[in-house]
């Protein structure tokens, strides 16, 4: 049976998985959602015997039903290969009373690689299937990690070009260096004089500019998105929740059917939404714990039922979570409204108009499987320090937000359920913040010297992603104002 996708704002829309991947965003501004959420096709005991790729195929084929087995397996094999520095692809590490799902073993050492190593293959396959002759132009707004992961994924991929906008003062030094040294001939990287929400809003506006699309279509271009609103990113992220569960089952840490908690450091709500979809597929999950940094708009939403972005945007040490408009939350809103596009559309209109909306008591009931906590900058740093002292394990700032949130959940509930924390970035990527949290006197050291310190303290080799930017040439120097983004797009394509 073919699974169709519809819009969160209009249920008359129907398209295939490959069409949804190509488009990224629906024409009406809504997000693509599967008309029905599939169930896991095999038992968890069966999944225990699979490696990462086989697990990926088993989960993804239920969502991408118009891809042939050969096509999908080929995408998976080209994505999850030696680019990852471990054969397990996603190893688990036990420390301080929880299991860390290490999602950062790909090329750019953040969890974005999990989806962005496969998205270019899904997209070029989808283009072939739909007889698309245009060159695909990937437009991306990044809070730091998506940018480099998308550049790495799409660099020199035939039939594609990629343009990345990042907030020029809102990313870590390593994140910035990773992007501006990108060598791919089909790439461009631009620093925007604004924050991540400005970049994301700008990109969305360019996407929905029909006149521009028409003009570019004549020149042989069409836009698509590598942001986490694309189901081609969401679906690969479901895999590692299923896989992580199966590893614990295989190692007899849990018994078949035993529920676990997942804690997810959250920004745009993509990663935790994938965990929610895994649960809907039948994965035994007790609580999904949504962890925020000081930009705690989601924490407030889960506590009160009101989403309110009218607040100060705070730059934190976990920049990939510095977000006030969590795009993927729209999908959850749609589902908890009973897959109701009118209800969702009216709330999204309110968000656009007033910067806020409030859900009904009926919808609030749909949130019972979630818990929300947040960690301040101080709590985040303290968690990095205490976990290191206790176990020798060094985590990055984003993962630490989740770990600190979990501590608060534990002290509130005493819940003894086995818990997995999504570890979304390597500590090497945020060396400055991580090392100052471990409280060494390192003021004079640069990011590369700090990486050396992390390596010695944690007993982990410096990843190639860090080594390769050390002496790399800076290629991308362009910066623009928020209202200059459109012009940069036209210049890139002229
Ligand atoms: C993107 C990112 C997040 C947030 O993930 P969302 O899917 O946007 O919620 C958390 N941590 C790191 C390191 C990231 O790169």
Tab-separated table of C-alpha atoms in Angstrom, residues 143-145 169-175 265-266 292-295 313-323 375-385 395-402 404 424-438 447:
chain	number	residue	atom	x	y	z
A	143	UNK	CA	21.575	27.691	13.657
A	144	UNK	CA	25.051	26.237	13.145
A	145	UNK	CA	25.031	22.488	12.597
A	169	UNK	CA	27.198	36.312	15.338
A	170	UNK	CA	25.103	33.346	16.437
A	171	UNK	CA	27.248	30.275	15.813
A	172	UNK	CA	30.304	28.805	17.556
A	173	UNK	CA	33.799	29.591	16.171
A	174	UNK	CA	34.236	25.984	15.023
A	175	UNK	CA	30.791	25.913	13.396
A	265	UNK	CA	17.822	18.582	23.498
A	266	UNK	CA	15.396	20.539	21.372
A	292	UNK	CA	15.335	23.484	26.250
A	293	UNK	CA	18.074	25.981	26.976
A	294	UNK	CA	17.264	29.490	28.214
A	295	UNK	CA	15.196	30.067	25.069
A	313	UNK	CA	16.187	35.933	21.951
A	314	UNK	CA	19.072	34.714	24.104
A	315	UNK	CA	22.452	33.688	22.693
A	316	UNK	CA	23.583	30.647	24.689
A	317	UNK	CA	26.439	28.147	24.678
A	318	UNK	CA	24.092	25.701	22.882
A	319	UNK	CA	23.523	27.818	19.733
A	320	UNK	CA	21.842	25.064	17.719
A	321	UNK	CA	18.957	25.312	20.173
A	322	UNK	CA	18.691	29.112	20.126
A	323	UNK	CA	15.305	29.148	18.443
A	375	UNK	CA	18.510	24.191	31.892
A	376	UNK	CA	20.102	27.573	32.495
A	377	UNK	CA	23.600	28.339	31.240
A	378	UNK	CA	24.943	27.734	34.739
A	379	UNK	CA	23.169	24.387	35.132
A	380	UNK	CA	24.381	23.285	31.708
A	381	UNK	CA	28.018	24.069	32.517
A	382	UNK	CA	27.720	22.431	35.938
A	383	UNK	CA	26.389	19.269	34.352
A	384	UNK	CA	29.349	19.017	31.966
A	385	UNK	CA	31.690	19.408	34.936
A	395	UNK	CA	29.569	15.811	26.682
A	396	UNK	CA	28.869	18.869	24.574
A	397	UNK	CA	26.729	21.823	25.655
A	398	UNK	CA	23.545	20.690	23.840
A	399	UNK	CA	23.713	17.199	25.285
A	400	UNK	CA	24.372	18.779	28.673
A	401	UNK	CA	21.128	20.756	28.448
A	402	UNK	CA	19.354	17.411	28.061
A	404	UNK	CA	20.597	18.643	33.238
A	424	UNK	CA	23.574	15.582	19.524
A	425	UNK	CA	27.089	16.936	19.093
A	426	UNK	CA	30.682	16.067	19.778
A	427	UNK	CA	32.246	18.101	22.591
A	428	UNK	CA	35.026	19.034	20.158
A	429	UNK	CA	32.594	21.216	18.274
A	430	UNK	CA	32.066	23.448	21.316
A	431	UNK	CA	35.520	23.143	22.803
A	432	UNK	CA	35.610	26.595	24.433
A	433	UNK	CA	32.360	26.234	26.382
A	434	UNK	CA	33.061	22.621	27.265
A	435	UNK	CA	36.526	23.254	28.631
A	436	UNK	CA	35.495	26.279	30.641
A	437	UNK	CA	32.701	24.134	32.150
A	438	UNK	CA	35.271	21.556	33.196
A	447	UNK	CA	39.802	26.361	19.901
